[in-house]
Each structure stands twice: as C-alpha cells, then as structure tokens.
Short mmCIF file of C-alpha atoms in Angstrom, two decimals:
data_model
loop_
_atom_site.label_atom_id
_atom_site.label_comp_id
_atom_site.label_asym_id
_atom_site.label_seq_id
_atom_site.Cartn_x
_atom_site.Cartn_y
_atom_site.Cartn_z
CA MET X 1 0.00 0.00 0.00
CA LEU X 2 1.21 3.45 -0.87
CA ARG X 3 2.46 5.61 1.98
CA LEU X 4 2.38 9.37 1.84
CA LEU X 5 5.32 11.65 2.40
CA ILE X 6 2.98 14.58 2.96
CA PHE X 7 5.55 17.33 3.21
CA MET X 8 7.33 16.38 -0.03
CA ALA X 9 4.11 15.79 -1.96
CA LEU X 10 2.54 19.07 -0.94
CA SER X 11 5.58 21.30 -1.14
CA TYR X 12 6.96 19.93 -4.41
CA PRO X 13 4.41 21.69 -6.68
CA ALA X 14 4.95 25.02 -4.96
CA LEU X 15 8.72 24.80 -5.23
CA ALA X 16 8.58 23.94 -8.91
CA GLN X 17 6.05 26.58 -9.89
CA GLU X 18 6.44 28.10 -13.34
CA PRO X 19 7.42 31.80 -13.61
CA VAL X 20 4.62 34.34 -13.92
CA SER X 21 2.66 33.67 -17.09
CA ALA X 22 2.64 36.20 -19.90
CA LEU X 23 -1.02 35.37 -20.64
CA PRO X 24 -3.55 38.10 -19.75
CA TYR X 25 -4.84 36.71 -16.44
CA SER X 26 -5.91 39.03 -13.65
CA SER X 27 -4.60 36.38 -11.27
CA VAL X 28 -2.43 33.34 -11.79
CA TYR X 29 -4.93 31.45 -9.62
CA GLU X 30 -8.05 32.10 -11.67
CA GLN X 31 -10.17 28.92 -11.82
CA ARG X 32 -10.28 28.81 -15.60
CA ARG X 33 -6.50 28.83 -15.81
CA SER X 34 -6.25 25.31 -14.42
CA GLU X 35 -8.09 23.88 -17.44
CA GLN X 36 -6.04 25.99 -19.84
CA LEU X 37 -2.81 24.84 -18.22
CA ILE X 38 -3.89 21.21 -18.61
CA ALA X 39 -4.60 21.82 -22.30
CA ARG X 40 -1.16 23.41 -22.73
CA GLY X 41 0.50 20.54 -20.85
CA LEU X 42 -1.16 17.99 -23.13
CA LEU X 43 0.29 19.80 -26.13
CA HIS X 44 3.74 19.52 -24.51
CA MET X 45 3.14 15.78 -23.99
CA GLU X 46 2.15 15.36 -27.63
CA ALA X 47 5.37 17.13 -28.65
CA LYS X 48 7.39 14.83 -26.32
CA ASP X 49 8.48 17.87 -24.28
CA PHE X 50 7.89 16.09 -21.00
CA TRP X 51 9.87 18.54 -18.84
CA ALA X 52 7.70 21.45 -19.99
CA ALA X 53 4.60 19.30 -19.50
CA GLU X 54 5.67 18.49 -15.94
CA LYS X 55 6.09 22.17 -15.05
CA THR X 56 2.76 23.10 -16.65
CA PHE X 57 0.83 20.34 -14.87
CA LEU X 58 2.47 21.33 -11.58
CA ASP X 59 1.05 24.81 -12.03
CA ALA X 60 -2.36 23.37 -12.84
CA VAL X 61 -2.33 21.30 -9.62
CA GLN X 62 -1.38 24.38 -7.61
CA VAL X 63 -4.15 26.48 -9.17
CA ALA X 64 -6.71 23.75 -8.36
CA LYS X 65 -5.52 23.64 -4.74
CA VAL X 66 -5.83 27.39 -4.29
CA ASN X 67 -9.29 27.63 -5.87
CA TYR X 68 -10.93 24.46 -4.57
CA GLY X 69 -8.97 23.50 -1.44
CA LEU X 70 -6.26 21.10 -0.40
CA ARG X 71 -8.63 18.12 -0.32
CA ALA X 72 -10.60 18.95 -3.47
CA PRO X 73 -11.13 16.27 -6.15
CA GLN X 74 -10.61 18.92 -8.86
CA GLN X 75 -6.86 18.33 -8.45
CA ARG X 76 -7.02 14.80 -9.83
CA ALA X 77 -7.14 15.66 -13.54
CA ALA X 78 -3.93 17.71 -13.45
CA LEU X 79 -2.32 15.38 -10.92
CA GLY X 80 -2.87 12.35 -13.15
CA HIS X 81 -1.24 14.09 -16.10
CA LEU X 82 1.63 15.23 -13.87
CA ILE X 83 2.32 11.62 -12.91
CA GLU X 84 2.27 10.60 -16.58
CA ALA X 85 4.83 13.31 -17.39
CA LEU X 86 7.08 12.14 -14.54
CA LEU X 87 6.84 8.51 -15.65
CA ALA X 88 7.72 9.52 -19.22
CA GLN X 89 10.93 11.08 -17.85
CA GLN X 90 11.66 8.03 -15.66
CA LYS X 91 11.51 10.18 -12.55
CA TRP X 92 10.41 7.22 -10.46
CA GLN X 93 10.90 8.79 -7.03
CA LEU X 94 8.98 11.98 -7.83
CA ALA X 95 6.25 9.93 -9.50
CA GLY X 96 6.05 7.81 -6.35
CA HIS X 97 5.58 10.91 -4.20
CA GLN X 98 2.76 12.16 -6.41
CA LEU X 99 1.11 8.72 -6.49
CA SER X 100 1.19 8.75 -2.68
CA TYR X 101 -0.36 12.21 -2.65
CA PHE X 102 -3.06 11.01 -5.07
CA GLU X 103 -3.95 8.15 -2.72
CA TRP X 104 -4.09 10.45 0.30
CA LEU X 105 -6.33 12.86 -1.61
CA ASN X 106 -8.61 10.05 -2.73
CA ASP X 107 -8.94 8.72 0.83
CA GLU X 108 -10.05 12.20 1.91
CA ILE X 109 -12.70 12.18 -0.83
CA TYR X 110 -14.00 8.82 0.45
CA LEU X 111 -15.25 10.55 3.59
CA ARG X 112 -17.45 12.88 1.51
CA ASP X 113 -18.46 11.09 -1.72
CA PHE X 114 -18.17 7.30 -1.97
CA TYR X 115 -18.75 7.01 -5.73
CA ASP X 116 -16.31 9.82 -6.45
CA TYR X 117 -13.82 7.89 -4.34
CA LEU X 118 -14.34 4.85 -6.58
CA ARG X 119 -13.79 6.98 -9.69
CA GLY X 120 -10.57 8.30 -8.23
CA THR X 121 -9.50 4.80 -7.24
CA LYS X 122 -9.98 3.65 -10.83
CA GLN X 123 -7.87 6.55 -12.12
CA LEU X 124 -5.12 5.80 -9.60
CA SER X 125 -5.23 2.10 -10.49
CA GLU X 126 -4.73 2.93 -14.16
CA LEU X 127 -1.72 5.11 -13.30
CA LEU X 128 -0.21 2.28 -11.26
CA TYR X 129 -0.71 -0.23 -14.08
CA ARG X 130 0.88 2.17 -16.50
CA ALA X 131 3.89 2.51 -14.18
CA SER X 132 4.08 -1.27 -13.77
CA ALA X 133 4.19 -1.72 -17.56
CA ASP X 134 7.25 0.50 -18.03
CA ALA X 135 10.02 -1.78 -19.26
CA TYR X 136 12.69 0.73 -18.20
CA ASN X 137 11.65 0.70 -14.53
CA SER X 138 13.53 -1.99 -12.61
CA ASN X 139 11.00 -1.72 -9.79
CA SER X 140 7.95 -2.03 -12.03
CA THR X 141 6.57 -5.15 -10.31
CA ARG X 142 5.99 -3.11 -7.15
CA TYR X 143 3.41 -1.02 -8.98
CA LEU X 144 1.53 -4.14 -10.06
CA ILE X 145 1.25 -5.23 -6.43
CA LEU X 146 0.14 -1.74 -5.41
CA ALA X 147 -2.56 -1.75 -8.11
CA LYS X 148 -3.82 -5.14 -6.96
CA ASN X 149 -3.89 -4.03 -3.31
CA LEU X 150 -5.75 -0.88 -4.33
CA SER X 151 -8.46 -3.02 -5.95
CA TRP X 152 -8.74 -5.05 -2.75
CA ARG X 153 -9.23 -1.81 -0.80
CA ALA X 154 -12.01 -0.77 -3.18
CA ILE X 155 -13.63 -4.19 -2.70
CA SER X 156 -13.52 -3.79 1.08
CA ALA X 157 -15.01 -0.30 0.82
CA ILE X 158 -17.86 -1.52 -1.41
CA GLU X 159 -18.58 -4.44 0.93
CA ALA X 160 -18.73 -2.09 3.92
CA THR X 161 -20.89 0.49 2.12
CA LEU X 162 -23.12 -1.49 -0.27
CA GLY X 163 -22.91 -5.09 0.92
CA GLU X 164 -21.04 -8.27 -0.04
CA THR X 165 -23.26 -9.18 -3.00
CA ASP X 166 -23.64 -5.79 -4.65
CA PRO X 167 -23.01 -5.85 -8.46
CA GLU X 168 -20.62 -2.90 -8.02
CA LEU X 169 -18.11 -5.50 -6.77
CA VAL X 170 -17.95 -7.40 -10.07
CA PRO X 171 -15.49 -5.22 -12.09
CA TRP X 172 -13.21 -4.79 -9.07
CA LEU X 173 -13.13 -8.53 -8.40
CA TYR X 174 -12.25 -9.12 -12.04
CA ASP X 175 -9.46 -6.52 -11.79
CA VAL X 176 -7.88 -8.68 -9.09
CA VAL X 177 -8.27 -11.77 -11.28
CA LEU X 178 -6.41 -10.01 -14.10
CA ALA X 179 -3.71 -8.79 -11.69
CA HIS X 180 -3.01 -12.40 -10.74
CA TYR X 181 -2.72 -13.32 -14.40
CA TYR X 182 -0.20 -10.50 -14.89
CA GLN X 183 1.77 -11.87 -11.93
CA VAL X 184 1.83 -15.29 -13.56
CA SER X 185 2.91 -13.82 -16.91
CA LEU X 186 6.02 -12.43 -15.22
CA ILE X 187 7.37 -15.99 -15.22
CA LYS X 188 7.45 -15.92 -19.03
CA ARG X 189 9.91 -13.03 -19.13
CA ARG X 190 13.06 -14.05 -20.94
CA SER X 191 15.36 -12.78 -18.22
CA LEU X 192 13.68 -15.13 -15.75
CA LEU X 193 13.72 -18.04 -18.19
CA ARG X 194 17.45 -17.60 -18.72
CA GLU X 195 17.93 -17.59 -14.95
CA VAL X 196 16.06 -20.87 -14.60
CA THR X 197 17.51 -22.82 -17.49
CA ALA X 198 21.09 -21.66 -16.94
CA GLN X 199 21.19 -23.05 -13.39
CA GLY X 200 23.94 -25.62 -13.11
CA ASP X 201 23.08 -26.53 -9.54
CA SER X 202 20.07 -28.84 -9.54
CA THR X 203 19.25 -27.90 -5.94
CA ALA X 204 19.03 -24.22 -6.81
CA TYR X 205 17.04 -25.04 -9.94
CA ASN X 206 14.51 -27.11 -8.01
CA GLY X 207 14.15 -24.43 -5.36
CA TRP X 208 13.49 -21.77 -7.97
CA THR X 209 10.88 -23.81 -9.82
CA LEU X 210 9.15 -24.91 -6.64
CA ALA X 211 8.81 -21.29 -5.54
CA LYS X 212 7.32 -20.38 -8.92
CA SER X 213 5.02 -23.41 -8.87
CA GLU X 214 3.66 -22.33 -5.49
CA SER X 215 3.08 -18.83 -6.84
CA LEU X 216 1.17 -20.33 -9.77
CA ARG X 217 -1.00 -22.39 -7.44
CA ILE X 218 -1.81 -19.39 -5.25
CA SER X 219 -2.74 -17.16 -8.20
CA TYR X 220 -4.83 -19.95 -9.75
CA ARG X 221 -6.79 -20.54 -6.55
CA ILE X 222 -7.44 -16.85 -5.90
CA GLY X 223 -8.57 -16.26 -9.49
CA ARG X 224 -10.80 -19.35 -9.46
CA ASP X 225 -12.47 -18.36 -6.17
CA LEU X 226 -13.04 -14.77 -7.30
CA LEU X 227 -14.60 -15.90 -10.58
CA ARG X 228 -16.92 -18.19 -8.64
CA ARG X 229 -17.88 -15.27 -6.43
CA ILE X 230 -18.55 -13.15 -9.52
CA GLN X 231 -20.87 -15.86 -10.82
CA LEU X 232 -22.72 -15.95 -7.48
CA ILE X 233 -23.21 -12.16 -7.47
CA LEU X 234 -24.43 -12.16 -11.08
CA SER X 235 -26.78 -15.09 -10.46
CA ILE X 236 -28.73 -13.12 -7.83
CA SER X 237 -28.75 -9.77 -9.63
CA GLU X 238 -31.97 -8.44 -11.16
CA ASP X 239 -30.54 -7.80 -14.64
CA SER X 240 -30.68 -11.07 -16.65
CA PRO X 241 -29.15 -13.18 -13.88
CA THR X 242 -29.22 -16.48 -15.74
CA GLU X 243 -27.54 -15.07 -18.85
CA ALA X 244 -24.89 -13.24 -16.82
CA SER X 245 -24.28 -16.29 -14.66
CA ALA X 246 -23.80 -18.53 -17.71
CA ILE X 247 -21.26 -16.15 -19.22
CA ALA X 248 -19.44 -16.10 -15.86
CA VAL X 249 -19.06 -19.88 -16.24
CA LEU X 250 -17.38 -19.23 -19.61
CA TYR X 251 -14.80 -17.03 -17.83
CA GLN X 252 -14.22 -19.78 -15.28
CA ALA X 253 -13.51 -22.17 -18.14
CA ASP X 254 -11.02 -19.69 -19.60
CA TRP X 255 -9.22 -19.49 -16.25
CA GLU X 256 -8.92 -23.27 -16.01
CA LEU X 257 -7.52 -23.37 -19.54
CA LEU X 258 -4.94 -20.67 -18.76
CA PHE X 259 -3.57 -22.86 -15.98
CA GLY X 260 -3.50 -26.07 -18.00
CA HIS X 261 -6.59 -27.74 -16.55
CA GLU X 262 -7.97 -28.80 -19.92
CA THR X 263 -10.49 -31.36 -18.63
CA ALA X 264 -12.03 -28.90 -16.17
CA ALA X 265 -12.06 -26.21 -18.87
CA VAL X 266 -13.94 -28.41 -21.37
CA THR X 267 -16.49 -29.34 -18.69
CA LEU X 268 -17.14 -25.67 -17.89
CA TYR X 269 -17.30 -24.65 -21.57
CA SER X 270 -19.96 -27.31 -22.08
CA GLU X 271 -21.84 -26.11 -18.99
CA ALA X 272 -21.80 -22.48 -20.16
CA SER X 273 -23.18 -23.55 -23.54
CA ARG X 274 -25.85 -25.71 -21.90
CA GLN X 275 -27.01 -22.88 -19.61
CA LEU X 276 -27.27 -20.38 -22.45
CA SER X 277 -29.16 -22.90 -24.56
CA ALA X 278 -31.53 -23.56 -21.63
CA ILE X 279 -32.56 -19.88 -21.48
CA GLY X 280 -33.37 -19.83 -25.18
CA VAL X 281 -30.19 -18.72 -26.97
CA PRO X 282 -30.49 -20.35 -30.44
CA THR X 283 -27.90 -22.92 -31.52
CA ASP X 284 -26.74 -20.86 -34.49
CA ARG X 285 -26.14 -17.88 -32.20
CA LEU X 286 -24.18 -20.06 -29.78
CA ASP X 287 -22.08 -21.37 -32.66
CA LYS X 288 -21.27 -17.79 -33.61
CA LEU X 289 -20.44 -16.82 -30.02
CA PHE X 290 -18.23 -19.81 -29.33
CA GLY X 291 -17.00 -20.55 -32.84
CA ARG X 292 -14.51 -17.70 -32.94
CA PRO X 293 -11.38 -18.06 -30.78
CA ARG X 294 -10.42 -15.27 -28.37
CA VAL X 295 -7.03 -14.46 -26.88
CA LEU X 296 -7.17 -15.05 -23.13
CA PRO X 297 -7.75 -13.65 -20.66
CA GLU X 298 -10.45 -11.25 -21.80
CA PRO X 299 -9.51 -7.75 -20.60
CA ILE X 300 -13.21 -6.95 -20.09
CA LEU X 301 -15.79 -8.96 -18.17
CA TYR X 302 -18.89 -9.11 -20.38
CA THR X 303 -22.15 -9.98 -18.64
CA GLY X 304 -24.55 -10.18 -21.59
CA VAL X 305 -24.76 -12.10 -24.86
CA ASN X 306 -25.23 -8.89 -26.84
CA ALA X 307 -22.05 -7.36 -25.41
CA LEU X 308 -20.16 -10.59 -26.05
CA GLU X 309 -21.34 -10.63 -29.67
CA ALA X 310 -20.38 -6.97 -30.17
CA ALA X 311 -16.82 -7.80 -29.15
CA LEU X 312 -16.47 -10.32 -31.99
CA ALA X 313 -15.03 -8.20 -34.79
CA GLU X 314 -14.92 -9.45 -38.37
CA GLY X 315 -11.57 -10.23 -39.99
CA PRO X 316 -8.39 -11.36 -38.23
CA ILE X 317 -8.32 -11.71 -34.45
CA GLN X 318 -6.71 -8.55 -33.06
CA PHE X 319 -4.08 -8.76 -30.33
CA ARG X 320 -2.34 -5.65 -28.99
CA ALA X 321 0.59 -6.58 -26.80
CA TRP X 322 0.74 -4.42 -23.70
CA THR X 323 4.33 -4.44 -22.49
CA PRO X 324 7.45 -6.64 -22.47
CA ASN X 325 6.95 -6.86 -18.70
CA TYR X 326 3.86 -9.07 -19.18
CA PRO X 327 4.53 -11.42 -22.13
CA GLY X 328 1.38 -12.77 -23.74
CA ALA X 329 -0.84 -10.19 -22.01
CA GLN X 330 -2.95 -7.92 -24.18
CA LEU X 331 -3.45 -4.23 -23.56
CA PRO X 332 -6.26 -3.92 -20.95
CA SER X 333 -7.37 -0.42 -22.01
CA ALA X 334 -6.17 2.73 -23.73
CA GLN X 335 -5.80 4.38 -20.31
CA VAL X 336 -2.81 2.19 -19.40
CA ALA X 337 -1.09 2.30 -22.80
CA HIS X 338 2.38 3.80 -23.20
CA ALA X 339 1.58 6.60 -25.62
CA ASP X 340 5.16 7.89 -25.38
CA GLY X 341 6.71 4.61 -26.49
CA PRO X 342 7.73 3.80 -30.07
CA GLN X 343 5.11 2.07 -32.20
CA LEU X 344 6.83 -1.00 -33.57
CA GLY X 345 4.39 -2.22 -36.16
CA SER X 346 2.44 -5.44 -36.50
CA VAL X 347 2.36 -8.86 -38.12
CA LEU X 348 -0.42 -10.92 -39.71
CA VAL X 349 -0.16 -14.60 -38.84
CA GLU X 350 -2.12 -17.61 -40.09
CA PHE X 351 -2.28 -20.83 -38.08
CA THR X 352 -4.23 -23.94 -37.13
CA LEU X 353 -5.71 -24.21 -33.64
CA LEU X 354 -5.75 -27.79 -32.38
CA PRO X 355 -7.61 -29.15 -29.33
CA THR X 356 -4.51 -31.11 -28.37
CA PRO X 357 -2.76 -30.00 -25.18
CA PRO X 358 1.04 -29.83 -25.13
CA ILE X 359 2.80 -32.25 -22.79
CA ALA X 360 5.52 -29.96 -21.45
CA LEU X 361 5.71 -26.60 -19.74
CA MET X 362 9.26 -25.75 -20.67
CA ASP X 363 11.47 -27.14 -23.39
CA ASN X 364 14.77 -25.95 -24.82
CA ARG X 365 14.66 -22.74 -22.77
CA ARG X 366 11.32 -21.71 -24.25
CA ILE X 367 7.86 -21.54 -22.76
CA ILE X 368 5.38 -24.01 -24.21
CA LYS X 369 2.03 -22.57 -23.21
CA LEU X 370 -0.52 -24.65 -21.39
CA GLY X 371 -3.75 -25.49 -23.17
CA PHE X 372 -4.70 -25.97 -26.79
CA GLY X 373 -1.89 -25.74 -29.31
CA LEU X 374 -1.06 -23.67 -32.38
CA ARG X 375 0.26 -25.49 -35.44
CA ASN X 376 1.33 -24.50 -38.97
CA VAL X 377 2.11 -20.92 -37.98
CA ASP X 378 2.71 -18.90 -41.15
CA VAL X 379 3.74 -15.22 -41.24
CA LEU X 380 1.73 -13.52 -44.02
CA GLU X 381 2.61 -9.84 -43.48
CA LEU X 382 5.32 -8.13 -41.45
CA THR X 383 5.62 -4.43 -40.65
CA PRO X 384 8.40 -3.39 -40.65
CA GLN X 385 9.87 -5.85 -43.13
CA ASP X 386 12.81 -7.59 -41.45
CA SER X 387 13.76 -11.24 -41.79
CA ALA X 388 15.07 -11.34 -38.23
CA LEU X 389 11.57 -10.66 -36.89
CA ASP X 390 10.20 -13.94 -38.19
CA ASP X 391 11.52 -16.02 -35.29
CA GLU X 392 10.53 -13.31 -32.81
CA VAL X 393 6.96 -13.39 -34.10
CA ARG X 394 6.76 -17.15 -33.73
CA TYR X 395 8.14 -16.90 -30.21
CA GLN X 396 5.63 -14.23 -29.21
CA MET X 397 2.80 -16.30 -30.70
CA SER X 398 3.90 -19.28 -28.62
CA LEU X 399 3.17 -17.22 -25.48
CA LEU X 400 -0.48 -16.61 -26.38
CA GLN X 401 -3.37 -18.67 -25.08
CA LEU X 402 -6.57 -18.76 -27.12
CA ARG X 403 -10.03 -19.93 -26.20
CA PRO X 404 -10.58 -22.82 -28.62
CA PRO X 405 -13.48 -22.77 -31.07
CA LEU X 406 -16.41 -24.62 -29.52
CA LYS X 407 -19.28 -26.57 -31.06
CA ASN X 408 -21.97 -27.91 -28.73
CA GLY X 409 -19.67 -26.91 -25.90
CA MET X 410 -16.76 -29.02 -27.14
CA PRO X 411 -13.45 -27.79 -28.65
CA VAL X 412 -12.94 -28.40 -32.36
CA GLU X 413 -10.00 -27.93 -34.69
CA MET X 414 -9.98 -24.76 -36.80
CA ASP X 415 -7.70 -24.25 -39.77
CA ARG X 416 -6.41 -21.07 -41.43
CA LEU X 417 -7.18 -18.75 -38.55
CA GLN X 418 -5.63 -15.29 -38.86
CA LEU X 419 -4.38 -13.06 -36.07
CA ARG X 420 -3.03 -9.52 -36.29
CA TYR X 421 -0.31 -9.16 -33.63
CA HIS X 422 0.57 -5.57 -32.69
CA PHE X 423 3.95 -5.32 -30.95
CA ALA X 424 4.13 -3.68 -27.55
CA PRO X 425 5.74 -0.26 -27.12
CA GLN X 426 9.23 -0.62 -25.63
CA GLN X 427 9.48 -4.14 -27.11
CA ALA X 428 13.12 -4.88 -27.94
CA LEU X 429 12.94 -6.43 -31.39
CA PRO X 430 15.88 -8.04 -33.20
CA ASN X 431 17.05 -6.77 -36.57
CA SER X 432 18.99 -8.37 -39.41
CA ARG X 433 22.29 -6.82 -38.38
CA GLU X 434 21.98 -8.22 -34.85
CA SER X 435 21.11 -11.66 -36.14
#
C-alpha cells in the first residue's frame, strides 16, 4: 500500500512553480487557468516535451488547490497528467511521491463522496498499471502489487458500504483476477527463463521452480475463487441473472484453460453452452459466439450475450501486446497504454488451432504454453519488413493462449485462422544486423 510523504508531496508543486505567465490573467490562480494549463500541458506531452509538461501540470495542480482547497477532487485531472509526465521522464521517485499524494487525496474524498472515491481509485489504479508496464523501470513489479492491493481496498469499501453481493463488486473482483494473471505472466519473461535454465546446480534449480510453482497455485486458486464469487453475485442480480451467470461460467472455463486444466475447462465450456441454450439462446447464435477463438484472458468482463457478440469483430483476431513486462498479455485499455513509447508495427499470422494439449511446460529454454496448441504458424505480413523478426513473431505467438473454437460446448480444430499481432511499445525487437 502506498504511503504518503505529505511534506514532499505538498511542497513539491509550490517549489517547482512556473514563472509568472505572460497570458492576460488578472490572477495566476483564476479557476479557468487550471483547465487551460492542462490543455497546454497535453500539447507539450504530444510534442514529447515532458519537462515542460511536468512544469505546466504542476502549475495546474497548484491552481486547483488554491481555488478548490487542499482536499478537493478537482486536483485529480492535473495530478494524473503530472504523474504521466514524470513517468515519461523516468523520474520514479517523484512519480512515487505524487502517487502517494493522489492516494491520500482520494482517501479524503472517500469521507465525503463514496462514488467519487471509486472513480478516483480507478484513475489511480490505471496510473499504477501504466507505471508497472514501463520496461525501463527496474521496480515495475511493485506497482503491479500496489494496483492489486488498491483493488482489494475498493472491494472492502464496497462491501462495507453497499454489501457483499452488490453488483458494483464485479469489475473490481475481475481486476484482481487479471492482476493475478499479470503476476503469472512475469514468469514468461526471458530474463527469468534464462535464470532458470542456466542453473547448473540442480538444488538451486529445483528451489526456484518450486517457488514459482507455489506462486502459480496461489494465483490460480485466488482467481478461481473470485470468478466463482462473480458468478454468485451475477446469479442473484436483477438484470438477466441467468444469462450473466452462464457467461461467468465461460470465464471460469477460460481461467482453467490458462492454468493447464484442460479437462475442467472443457467441462465448464460445455456447462456455459448448456445454460445459455436452456434460457433460449439459439444454436446458431451459440455457434457464432463460441465458434470464434479469443485471446485469453479477456480484458473486459462481459455480462450479456449482446455485449459478447459486439466484441467479436470481423476479420483477423486482433491482439495488442501491452508491455514486455507481461509477455502474452494484451493491452487492458487505452488508459494504461504507453503513448510515449515507439510504435513498432504489427504482423499478420495464419495458423491452425488444435484441441490437443502440449505435454511440457518448458522445453529448450522456451515456454510451451498450457492449453490448446497452435500449429502451422505462417507469417503472411510483417511491418516493418525484417527477416530477423520472423523467429521473434513465432516466439511471441507461442506465449499466447486462445479460447478454442467450440461446437456444442466441445473444442474443435480450426484451420487457417488469422491473427493480427501488434507489438508492444518498448518491445526490444531483433534486426537483421543483430542476427
């Protein structure tokens, strides 16, 4: 949990205040100036002038404090942008101070407006995830843990205020599920794989893998239990409880598949299909819903068939990698994307998806993902064109887990599937000269 260094967080903006503006304001603390400073700071961010953006957002925070008060929520807009500018400059310590101040401010808001507190908590969570995804921050994992703990705090607040079965809990519970998946994906990082497979001492090797296996078991159990709780909450809600509950079973099946429990996954996929069929969803509609593979886990928890259908875009499956820190994890939302990172292009891949589980977790220093396997991977398009990227693409594809196509609740083979893979910002890609 974040801890506030109040003196540093409150005095820092005042010390770094910009010189008197040349704009025609009767006072530098006029209310309207805060919004104008934010607009100017965003222009600096767009121009990659992060130092100027930092100074401008600092002024905007100070103006909001003077006009609305030290504990006013109006500070959060400028404060969020200030943290983004600090992260872009890799000023980790200063960003940490401002994140602490943000949490303190949000806790003060909780005493006055519960739902505004939740909105602020979501904004702070997005900032923490963005910090955790920065490949240049050696302490990035700490921000992932802080984001997960923040979600738990929101859950506790909702339980105390609204009750333990209120639907408001559902998105926060799913945020924790996703956080545990991101923790698991850390194991796929190449630096960790090299550490494991290069161990010459079998005792050290076994100790390392046992520790990671225990971490996997803990994350699996927590995610499974939270998804079951989500299903229970949705099953007693007033808004299409049976439909929402059946879709929650689909997410449980996905979770089992992600952790290599293929038999349990198939059973749950069949149960989700059966429940939806029982409430009148036509067979042809079910075939459309379940006949198109999805990269797992879903970044959004859908609770209705219509929403689930709307997410099925025509054409190739789209996968936007989030960060090298979380291999195989797709970008959760635009709010946590690294807009300041280089855009590295994309690749169009064609493959066959087989309902045949691999038999190994790790082979020849490479992750072999758990679940249903990809075969006949063929690179159709590559941007930028570079022969050295071909192997990298195949490696990145091997880290993905897809929900298999289902017919009557059972996985089936699907040939000539296409997937558009968008590389993550900050992804270190090989080039021909290096190879």
